[in-house]
XYZ file of C-alpha atoms in Angstrom:
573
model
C -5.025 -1.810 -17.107
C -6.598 -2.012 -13.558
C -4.799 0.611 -11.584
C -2.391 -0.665 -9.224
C -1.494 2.716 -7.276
C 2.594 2.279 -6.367
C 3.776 4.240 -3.475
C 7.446 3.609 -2.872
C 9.482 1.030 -4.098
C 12.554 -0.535 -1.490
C 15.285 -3.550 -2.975
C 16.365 -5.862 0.148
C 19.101 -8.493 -0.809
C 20.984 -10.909 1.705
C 21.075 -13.688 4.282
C 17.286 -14.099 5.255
C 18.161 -16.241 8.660
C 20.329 -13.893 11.560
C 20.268 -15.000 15.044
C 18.915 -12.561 16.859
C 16.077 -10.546 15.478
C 16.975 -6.689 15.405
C 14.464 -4.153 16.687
C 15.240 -0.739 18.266
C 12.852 0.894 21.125
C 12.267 4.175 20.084
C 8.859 4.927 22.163
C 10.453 7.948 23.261
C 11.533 9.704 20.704
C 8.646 8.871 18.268
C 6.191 10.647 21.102
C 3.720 6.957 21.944
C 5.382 6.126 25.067
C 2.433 6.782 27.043
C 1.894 5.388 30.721
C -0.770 4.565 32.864
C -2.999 1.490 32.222
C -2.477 1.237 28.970
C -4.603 -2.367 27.625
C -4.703 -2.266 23.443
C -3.182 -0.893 20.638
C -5.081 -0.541 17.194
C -3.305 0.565 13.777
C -4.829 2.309 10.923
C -4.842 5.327 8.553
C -7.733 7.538 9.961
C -7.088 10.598 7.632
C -6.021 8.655 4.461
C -2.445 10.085 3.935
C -1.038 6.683 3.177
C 0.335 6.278 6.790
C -0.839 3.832 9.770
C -1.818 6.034 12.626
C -2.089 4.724 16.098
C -4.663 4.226 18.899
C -3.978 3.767 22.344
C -6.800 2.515 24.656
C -5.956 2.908 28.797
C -8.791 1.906 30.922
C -9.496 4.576 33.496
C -7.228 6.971 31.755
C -7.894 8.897 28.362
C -6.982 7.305 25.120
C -4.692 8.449 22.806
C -4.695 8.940 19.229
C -1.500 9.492 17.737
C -1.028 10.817 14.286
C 1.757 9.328 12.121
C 3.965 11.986 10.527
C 5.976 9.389 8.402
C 9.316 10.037 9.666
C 9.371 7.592 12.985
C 7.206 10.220 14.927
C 4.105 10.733 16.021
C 1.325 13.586 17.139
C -1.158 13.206 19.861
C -4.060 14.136 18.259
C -6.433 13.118 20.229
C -7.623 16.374 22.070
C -8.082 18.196 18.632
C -9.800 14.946 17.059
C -12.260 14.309 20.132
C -10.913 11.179 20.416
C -9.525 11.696 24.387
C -12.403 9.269 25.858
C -11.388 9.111 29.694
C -13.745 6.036 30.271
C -13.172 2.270 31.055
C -11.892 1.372 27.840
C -10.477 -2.141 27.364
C -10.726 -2.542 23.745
C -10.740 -0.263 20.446
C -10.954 -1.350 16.876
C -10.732 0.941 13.321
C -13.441 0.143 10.625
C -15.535 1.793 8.228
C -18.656 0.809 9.245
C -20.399 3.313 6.530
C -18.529 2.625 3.548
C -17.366 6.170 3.237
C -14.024 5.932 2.670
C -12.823 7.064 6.320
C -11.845 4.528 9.482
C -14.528 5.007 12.266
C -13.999 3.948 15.677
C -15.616 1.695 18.316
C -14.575 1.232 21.839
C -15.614 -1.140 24.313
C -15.841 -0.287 27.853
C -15.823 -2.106 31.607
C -18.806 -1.372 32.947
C -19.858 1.608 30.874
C -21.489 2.073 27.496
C -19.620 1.309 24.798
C -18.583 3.967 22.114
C -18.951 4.655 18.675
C -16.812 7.435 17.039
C -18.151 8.267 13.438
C -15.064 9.655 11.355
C -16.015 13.265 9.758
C -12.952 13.186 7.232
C -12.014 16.488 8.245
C -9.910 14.853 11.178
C -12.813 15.455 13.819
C -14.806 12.424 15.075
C -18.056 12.343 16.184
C -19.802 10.559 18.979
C -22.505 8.744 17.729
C -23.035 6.046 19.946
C -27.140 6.538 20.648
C -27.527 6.548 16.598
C -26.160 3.640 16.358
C -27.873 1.731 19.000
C -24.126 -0.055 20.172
C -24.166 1.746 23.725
C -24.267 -2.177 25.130
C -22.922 -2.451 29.035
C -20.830 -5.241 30.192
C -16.664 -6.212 31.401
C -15.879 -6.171 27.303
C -12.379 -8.101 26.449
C -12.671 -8.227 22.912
C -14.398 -6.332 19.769
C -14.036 -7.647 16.700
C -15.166 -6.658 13.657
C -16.642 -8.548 9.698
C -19.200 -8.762 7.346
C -20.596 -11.775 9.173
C -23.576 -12.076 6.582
C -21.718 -11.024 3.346
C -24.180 -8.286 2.663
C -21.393 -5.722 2.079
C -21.800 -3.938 5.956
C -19.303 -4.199 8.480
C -20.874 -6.117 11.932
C -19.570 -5.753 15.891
C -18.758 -8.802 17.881
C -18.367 -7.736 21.416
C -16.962 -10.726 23.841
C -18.277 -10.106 27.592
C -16.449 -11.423 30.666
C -19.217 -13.434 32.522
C -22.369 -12.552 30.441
C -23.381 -13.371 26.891
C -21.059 -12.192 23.916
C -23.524 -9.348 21.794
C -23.505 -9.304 18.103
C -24.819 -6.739 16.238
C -25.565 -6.491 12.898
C -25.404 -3.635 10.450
C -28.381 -2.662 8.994
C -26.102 -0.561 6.295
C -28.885 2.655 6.969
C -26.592 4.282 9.697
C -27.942 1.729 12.834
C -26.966 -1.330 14.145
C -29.181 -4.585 15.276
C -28.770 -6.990 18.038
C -28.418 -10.318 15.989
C -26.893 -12.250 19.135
C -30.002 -14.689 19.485
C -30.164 -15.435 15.988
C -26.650 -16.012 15.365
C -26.424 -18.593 18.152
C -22.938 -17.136 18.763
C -23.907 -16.120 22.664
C -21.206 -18.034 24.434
C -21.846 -16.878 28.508
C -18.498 -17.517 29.874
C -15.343 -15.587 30.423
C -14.441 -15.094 27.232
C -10.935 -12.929 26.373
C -10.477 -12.843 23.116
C -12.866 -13.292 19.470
C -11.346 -13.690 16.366
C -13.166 -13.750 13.037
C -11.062 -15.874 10.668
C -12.271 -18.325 7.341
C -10.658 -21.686 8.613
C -12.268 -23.732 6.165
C -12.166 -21.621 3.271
C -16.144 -21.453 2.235
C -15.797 -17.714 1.952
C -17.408 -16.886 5.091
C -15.981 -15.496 8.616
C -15.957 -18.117 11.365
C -14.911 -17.450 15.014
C -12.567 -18.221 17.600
C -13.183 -17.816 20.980
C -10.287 -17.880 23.990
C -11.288 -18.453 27.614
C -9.877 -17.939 31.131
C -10.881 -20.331 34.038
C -10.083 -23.624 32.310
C -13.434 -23.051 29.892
C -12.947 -24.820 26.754
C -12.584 -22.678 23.806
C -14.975 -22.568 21.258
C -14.784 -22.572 17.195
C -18.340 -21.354 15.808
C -18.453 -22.296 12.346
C -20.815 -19.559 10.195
C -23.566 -20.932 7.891
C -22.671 -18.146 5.856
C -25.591 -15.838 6.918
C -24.456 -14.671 10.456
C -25.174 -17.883 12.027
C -23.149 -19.932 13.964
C -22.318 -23.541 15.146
C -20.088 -24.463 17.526
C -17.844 -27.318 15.896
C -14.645 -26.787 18.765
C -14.471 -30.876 19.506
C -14.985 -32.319 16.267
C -12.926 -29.540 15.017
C -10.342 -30.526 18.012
C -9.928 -27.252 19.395
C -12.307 -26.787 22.323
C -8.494 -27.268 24.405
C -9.561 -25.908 28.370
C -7.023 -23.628 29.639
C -6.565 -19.568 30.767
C -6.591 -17.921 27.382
C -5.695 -14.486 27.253
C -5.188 -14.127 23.389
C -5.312 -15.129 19.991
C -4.100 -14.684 16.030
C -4.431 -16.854 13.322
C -1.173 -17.146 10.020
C -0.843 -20.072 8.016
C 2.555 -21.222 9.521
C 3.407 -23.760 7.266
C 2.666 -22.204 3.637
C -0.464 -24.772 3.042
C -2.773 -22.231 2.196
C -4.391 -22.737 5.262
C -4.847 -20.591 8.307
C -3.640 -21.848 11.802
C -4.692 -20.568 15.370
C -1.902 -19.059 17.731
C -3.191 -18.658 21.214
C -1.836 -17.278 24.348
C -2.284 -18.122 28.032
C -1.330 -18.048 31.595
C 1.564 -20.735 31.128
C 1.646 -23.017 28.062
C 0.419 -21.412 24.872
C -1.015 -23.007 22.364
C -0.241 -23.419 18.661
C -3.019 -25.777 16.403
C -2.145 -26.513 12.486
C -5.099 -26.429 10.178
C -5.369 -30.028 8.449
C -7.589 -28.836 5.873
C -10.498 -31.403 6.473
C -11.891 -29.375 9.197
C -9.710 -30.758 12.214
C -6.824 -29.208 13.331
C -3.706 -30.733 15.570
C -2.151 -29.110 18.658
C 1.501 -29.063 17.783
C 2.574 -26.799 20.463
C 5.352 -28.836 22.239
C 6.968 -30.167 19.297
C 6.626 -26.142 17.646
C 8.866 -25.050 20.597
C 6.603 -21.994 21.266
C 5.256 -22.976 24.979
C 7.122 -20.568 27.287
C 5.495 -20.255 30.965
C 4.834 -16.926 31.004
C 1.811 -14.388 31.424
C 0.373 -14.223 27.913
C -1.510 -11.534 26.844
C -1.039 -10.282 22.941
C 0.087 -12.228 19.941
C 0.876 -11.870 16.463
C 1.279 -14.126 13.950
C 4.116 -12.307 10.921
C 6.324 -12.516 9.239
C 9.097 -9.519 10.938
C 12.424 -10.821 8.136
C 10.283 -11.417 5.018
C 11.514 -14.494 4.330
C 8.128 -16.383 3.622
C 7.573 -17.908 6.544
C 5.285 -16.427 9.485
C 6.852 -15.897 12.932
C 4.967 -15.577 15.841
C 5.482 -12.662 19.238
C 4.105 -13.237 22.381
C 3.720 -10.716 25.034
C 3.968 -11.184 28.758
C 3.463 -9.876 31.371
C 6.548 -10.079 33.495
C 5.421 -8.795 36.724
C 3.206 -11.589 36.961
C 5.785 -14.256 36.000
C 9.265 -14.935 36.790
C 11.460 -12.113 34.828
C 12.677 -15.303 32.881
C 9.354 -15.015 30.868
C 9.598 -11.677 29.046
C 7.959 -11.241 25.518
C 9.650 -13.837 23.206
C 10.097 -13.626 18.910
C 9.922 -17.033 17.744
C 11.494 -17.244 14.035
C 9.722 -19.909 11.956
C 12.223 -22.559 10.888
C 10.125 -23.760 8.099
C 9.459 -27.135 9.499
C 6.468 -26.156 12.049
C 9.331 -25.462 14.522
C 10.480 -22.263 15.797
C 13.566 -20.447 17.034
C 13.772 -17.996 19.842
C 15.172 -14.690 17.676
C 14.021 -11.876 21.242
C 16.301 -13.419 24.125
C 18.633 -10.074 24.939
C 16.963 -7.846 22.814
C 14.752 -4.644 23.489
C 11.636 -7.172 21.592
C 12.467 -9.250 25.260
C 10.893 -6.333 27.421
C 10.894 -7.032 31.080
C 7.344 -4.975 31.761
C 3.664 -5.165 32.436
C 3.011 -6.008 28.392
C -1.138 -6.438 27.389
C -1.858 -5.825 23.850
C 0.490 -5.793 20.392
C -0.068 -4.514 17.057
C 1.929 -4.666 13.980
C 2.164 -1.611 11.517
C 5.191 -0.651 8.470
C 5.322 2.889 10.304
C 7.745 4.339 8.131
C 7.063 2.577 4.522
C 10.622 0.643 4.404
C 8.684 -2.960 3.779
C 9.158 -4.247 7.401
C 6.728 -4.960 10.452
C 7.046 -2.740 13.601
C 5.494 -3.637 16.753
C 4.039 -1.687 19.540
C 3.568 -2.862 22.660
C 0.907 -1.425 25.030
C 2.328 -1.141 28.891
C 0.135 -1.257 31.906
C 2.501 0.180 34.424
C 4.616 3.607 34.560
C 7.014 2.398 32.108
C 5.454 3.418 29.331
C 4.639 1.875 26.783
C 6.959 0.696 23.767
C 7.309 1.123 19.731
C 9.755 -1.282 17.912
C 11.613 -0.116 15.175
C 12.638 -3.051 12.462
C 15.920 -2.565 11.883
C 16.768 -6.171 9.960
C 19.076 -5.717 7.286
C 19.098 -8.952 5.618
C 15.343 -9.291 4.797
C 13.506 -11.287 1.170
C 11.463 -9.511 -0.725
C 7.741 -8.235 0.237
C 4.480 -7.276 -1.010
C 1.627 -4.604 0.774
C -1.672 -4.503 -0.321
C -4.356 -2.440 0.293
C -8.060 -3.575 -0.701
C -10.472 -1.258 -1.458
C -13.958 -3.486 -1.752
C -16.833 -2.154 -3.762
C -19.299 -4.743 -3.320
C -18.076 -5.989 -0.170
C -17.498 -4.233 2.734
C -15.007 -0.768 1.857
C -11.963 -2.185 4.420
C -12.186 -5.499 2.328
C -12.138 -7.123 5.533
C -12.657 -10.851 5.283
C -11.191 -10.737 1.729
C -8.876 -14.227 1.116
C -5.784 -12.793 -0.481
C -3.329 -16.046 -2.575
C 0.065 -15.236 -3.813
C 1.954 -17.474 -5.916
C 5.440 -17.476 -6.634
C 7.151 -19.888 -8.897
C 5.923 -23.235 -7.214
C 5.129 -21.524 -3.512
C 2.084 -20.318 -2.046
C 1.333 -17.519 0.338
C -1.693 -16.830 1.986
C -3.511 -14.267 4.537
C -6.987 -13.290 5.256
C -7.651 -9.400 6.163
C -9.310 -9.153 9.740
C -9.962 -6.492 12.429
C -8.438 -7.471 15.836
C -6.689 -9.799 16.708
C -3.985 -10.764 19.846
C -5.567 -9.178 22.831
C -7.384 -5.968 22.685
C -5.623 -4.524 19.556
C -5.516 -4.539 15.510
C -2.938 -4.765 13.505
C -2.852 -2.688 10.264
C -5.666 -3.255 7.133
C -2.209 -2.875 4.622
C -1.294 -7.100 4.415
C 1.918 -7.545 4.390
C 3.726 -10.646 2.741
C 7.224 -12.032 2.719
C 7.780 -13.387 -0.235
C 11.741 -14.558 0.586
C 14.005 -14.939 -2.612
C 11.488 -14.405 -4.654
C 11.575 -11.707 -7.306
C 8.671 -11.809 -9.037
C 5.181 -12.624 -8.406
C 3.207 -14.426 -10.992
C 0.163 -14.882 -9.460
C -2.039 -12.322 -7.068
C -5.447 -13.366 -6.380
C -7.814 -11.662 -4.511
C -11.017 -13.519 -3.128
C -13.765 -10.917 -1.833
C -16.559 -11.691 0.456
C -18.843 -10.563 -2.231
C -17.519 -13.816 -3.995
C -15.503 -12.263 -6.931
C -12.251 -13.006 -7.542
C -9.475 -10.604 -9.004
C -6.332 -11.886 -10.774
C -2.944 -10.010 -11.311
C -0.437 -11.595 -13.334
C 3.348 -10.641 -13.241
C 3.847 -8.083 -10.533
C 6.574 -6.705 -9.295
C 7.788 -7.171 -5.538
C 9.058 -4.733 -2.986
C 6.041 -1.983 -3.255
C 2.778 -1.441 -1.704
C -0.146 -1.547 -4.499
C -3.844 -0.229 -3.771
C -6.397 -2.699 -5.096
C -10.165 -2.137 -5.885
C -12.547 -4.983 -5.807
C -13.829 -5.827 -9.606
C -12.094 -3.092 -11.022
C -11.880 0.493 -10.877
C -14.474 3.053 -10.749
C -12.811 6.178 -10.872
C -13.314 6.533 -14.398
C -15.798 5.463 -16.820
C -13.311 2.249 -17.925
C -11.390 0.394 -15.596
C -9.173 -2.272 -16.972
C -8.084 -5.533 -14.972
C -3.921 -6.533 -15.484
C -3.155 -7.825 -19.046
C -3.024 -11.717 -19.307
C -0.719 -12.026 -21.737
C 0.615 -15.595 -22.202
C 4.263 -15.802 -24.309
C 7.283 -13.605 -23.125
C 8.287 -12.494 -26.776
C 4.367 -11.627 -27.860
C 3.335 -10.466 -31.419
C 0.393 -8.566 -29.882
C 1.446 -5.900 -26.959
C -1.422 -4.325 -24.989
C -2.086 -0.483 -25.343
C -5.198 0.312 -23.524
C -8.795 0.381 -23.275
C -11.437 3.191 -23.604
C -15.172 3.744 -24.603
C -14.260 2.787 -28.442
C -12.367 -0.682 -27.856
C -9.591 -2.255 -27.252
C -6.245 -1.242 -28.577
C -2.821 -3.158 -29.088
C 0.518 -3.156 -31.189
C 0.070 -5.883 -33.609
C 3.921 -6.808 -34.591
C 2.840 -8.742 -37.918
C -0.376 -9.333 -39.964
C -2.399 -12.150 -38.726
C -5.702 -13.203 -38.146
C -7.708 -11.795 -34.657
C -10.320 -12.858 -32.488
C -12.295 -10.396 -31.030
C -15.008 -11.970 -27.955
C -16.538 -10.397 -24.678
C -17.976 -12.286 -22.004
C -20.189 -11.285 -18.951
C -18.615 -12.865 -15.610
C -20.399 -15.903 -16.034
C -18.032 -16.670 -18.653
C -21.177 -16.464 -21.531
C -20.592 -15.486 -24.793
C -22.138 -11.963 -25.654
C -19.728 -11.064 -28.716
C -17.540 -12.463 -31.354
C -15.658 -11.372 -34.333
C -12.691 -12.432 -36.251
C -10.627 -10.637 -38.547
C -8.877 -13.043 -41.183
C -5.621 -10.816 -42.092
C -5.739 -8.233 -39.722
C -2.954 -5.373 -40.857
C 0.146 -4.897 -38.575
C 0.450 -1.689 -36.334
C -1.306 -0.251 -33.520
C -5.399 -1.392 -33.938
C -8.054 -0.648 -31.993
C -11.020 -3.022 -31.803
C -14.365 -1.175 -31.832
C -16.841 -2.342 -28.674
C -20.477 -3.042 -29.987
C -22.846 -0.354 -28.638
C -24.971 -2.803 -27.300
C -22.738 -3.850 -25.071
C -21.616 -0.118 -24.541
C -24.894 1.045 -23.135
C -25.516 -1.714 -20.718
C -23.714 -0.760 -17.428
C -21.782 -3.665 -16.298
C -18.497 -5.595 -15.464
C -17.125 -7.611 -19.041
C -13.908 -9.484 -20.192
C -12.567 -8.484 -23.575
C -10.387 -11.466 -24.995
C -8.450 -10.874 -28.137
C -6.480 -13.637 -29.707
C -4.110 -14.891 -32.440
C -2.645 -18.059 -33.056
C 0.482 -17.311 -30.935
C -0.809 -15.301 -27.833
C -3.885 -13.176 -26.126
C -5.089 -10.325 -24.076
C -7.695 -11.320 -21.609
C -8.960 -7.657 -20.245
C -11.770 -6.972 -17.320
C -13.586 -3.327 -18.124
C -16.576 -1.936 -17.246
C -19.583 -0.203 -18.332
C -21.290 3.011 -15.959
């Protein structure tokens, strides 16, 4: 069976709809409430012990990198890890850029080179900025990060304030090249925030680009190759006003995603209509407060299937009426104010927001990065009468190792849910790699598919909710045979699944019958068959040809009888 890896497992029953959303500040005690001029916040687990760690990027000041110690607290690690940059910094994002199993860094800096911070595994990071050839200069607001060419290497977006956007491309050899020219993606204006997202579901990253000044924002749809087309007013999203931020969810469950998108004033919420248009439904969403916009997430904080959106402001720039605001999803593309007198409504100097399940109990926490003395501020998710939920972690194989730009479809009885795995997002910050899912009432999951950039899709069948599973694109390779979930179609079955190994398959056959025995290559053609006419009850194992045995690849074993099968992935080192 391919190995779903099952860390803890957490049963939430009750009223999915309260009032008031219920968060707890507890910056303080968990050790992040760092001051100063703090910009972005970026999740993710740098040293692989299952938990989200956290980055803190304050321009002027040095960063912080806080390591997560799984009980609500935190370590500043950044002395001890190198990681203590006292530049300019504006922007940081978490990827493995090498494919080596461990989250590297890259910061982008005001007027300064930016950096890149290769992870040594042992905790330490490197700086190996001049290596990499990414040492670009500029006013950076945003770094994003995908596989913009689907060649299995992580690329760097940088988006410049007042000079062209840089794109460089990994050359998956340890160095980076600038691709900006090529990709047509330059975009000269004031750009604040990038956002690589699949809006029209062709298995390639498109962007998003937010402006201040009253610049139209621009939509740059990707050939699939790394280069890009700017489609913002056919697409009808090139709207002109002082962006600050932006996230993409699908809000309404359609399997498509829509663009959230924060500014000085109204913000700005456009549905996806799945013919390559989308509509501005902002006024009738009830999600246009007037205040100072900066981050945004689009989540879902009471897993009950429907994404929510947060906004932070900034409150010294705006009446105190305009604090950051929780808007619950009603399930109708309108939303509910959930934040007013609660600690999610803080009354500060609030830039970027990330998301992260700190403490593995299946619900979202949010930190907020201050720019004042304040200090900045960790929200604890306290909600009590959440649905069920789902975390997955992608491994890729063929794509890019963070899996980023993989299309992930859950279906539950008759409803669909939906993400896409990205780098940053909101302003300045990223939100954790682990997707999360609501999944509301529902108890079981019938359908997880996974859609990789590499193009190959994995299937699960009949999952259980309320855990976090590890998934590898393909299959396993950890061992020599690595078995996709058994497809097993009747819920009393004759035939129950016992394994695979070099020799075959094996199973429990409950009565005599005849067998089919076929593999398939991932084409779907043909490269064995057998059938046994009266196969003999009891546990059988069903020998695979050596031909097929000595040719390293990825197969399907099917076995069937006239009542039920066994559909099994495996391969072949």
């Amino acid at each position: 069976m391919k190995r779903l890896i099952l860390f803890f497992f957490v049963l939430s029953l009750g009223n999915l709809y309260s009032q008031k959303a219920s968060f707890k500040e507890i910056g303080k005690s968990a050790g992040v409430n760092i001051n100063g001029k703090c910009y972005g916040a970026a999740f993710a687990d740098y040293n692989n012990d299952g938990y989200d760690d956290l980055y803190v990027s304050r321009q002027g000041e040095s960063n912080r990198l806080y390591k997560n110690n799984g009980d609500n607290t935190f370590e500043d690690v950044s002395l001890f890890s190198n990681t203590d940059y006292s530049g300019p910094t504006r922007a940081s994002v978490w990827a493995d850029f090498d494919n080596d199993g461990y989250q590297d860094l890259f910061l982008a800096n005001w007027d300064a080179p930016c950096v890149y911070f290769k992870n040594s595994g042992n905790g330490y990071f490197i700086n190996d900025t001049y290596n990499k050839g990414v040492g670009v200069i500029g006013r950076p607001n945003s770094v994003n990060v995908a596989d913009v060419n689907n060649d299995g290497w992580l690329d760097i977006y940088i988006a410049f304030m007042g000079q062209e956007n840089v794109l460089f491309l990994n050359n998956g050899d340890g160095t980076f090249k600038d691709f900006t020219k090529e990709s047509g993606a330059t975009d000269p204006s004031i750009s604040m925030a990038a956002l690589f997202v699949d809006f029209d579901n062709d298995g390639d990253q498109d962007l998003y680009l937010a402006h201040d000044a009253n610049i139209p924002y621009i939509l740059y749809e990707n050939d699939g190759f790394g280069h890009f087309k700017n489609i913002s007013a056919k697409a009808g999203v090139n709207y002109a006003g002082q962006g600050m931020g932006v996230d993409f969810g699908d809000v309404n469950n359609d399997g498509l995603m829509d663009l959230h998108i924060t500014n000085l004033y109204e913000n700005t919420l456009f549905v996806n209509n799945g013919d390559g248009t989308f509509r501005d439904v902002s006024k009738s969403a009830g999600i246009q407060d007037r205040g100072m916009g900066w981050g945004t997430m689009v989540f879902d904080y009471n897993n009950d299937g429907l994404n929510d959106i947060y906004v932070v402001n900034d409150t010294k720039f705006t009446p105190s009426s305009y604090t950051n605001k929780l808007y619950r999803n009603n399930g109708n593309i309108t939303f509910t104010e959930v934040s007013e007198n609660t600690p999610l409504a803080s009354p500060y100097e609030g830039y970027g927001a990330a998301y992260s399940d700190i403490n593995h109990d299946g619900k979202l926490d949010i930190f907020v990065a201050i720019k004042g003395q304040e200090g900045s501020q960790l929200f604890l998710n306290n909600e009590i009468n959440t649905g069920h939920w789902l975390q997955i972690k992608c491994i890729g194989t063929k794509s890019n190792r963070d899996g980023i730009g993989a299309r992930i479809n859950i279906k539950c009885a008759n409803q669909l849910y939906c993400d896409q795995i990205s780098s940053s997002s909101g302003y300045v910050s990223q939100n954790s790699l682990l997707q999360h899912f609501g999944l509301g009432t529902h108890s079981k999951i019938d359908e997880l598919e996974i859609i990789w950039p590499s193009g190959l899709k994995d299937i699960y069948k009949n999952l259980s909710v309320d855990q976090v599973i590890t998934v590898k694109e393909g299959l396993s390779i950890e061992t020599k045979w690595a078995v996709n979930t058994t497809q097993q179609t009747i819920n009393n079955p004759k035939m129950v699944y016992q394994g695979i190994s070099p020799f075959g398959i094996k199973f429990d056959l409950m009565e005599s019958q005849e067998v089919n025995f076929e593999i398939f290559d991932l084409s779907g053609r043909k490269l064995y068959n057998s059938n046994y006419s009266n196969l003999a009850s009891g546990v059988r194992c069903l020998e695979i040809p050596a031909e097929i045995n000595k040719n390293p690849g990825i197969y399907l074993a099917k076995v069937a009888t006239s009542s039920d099968q066994l559909v099994q992935k495996f391969i072949v080192q």
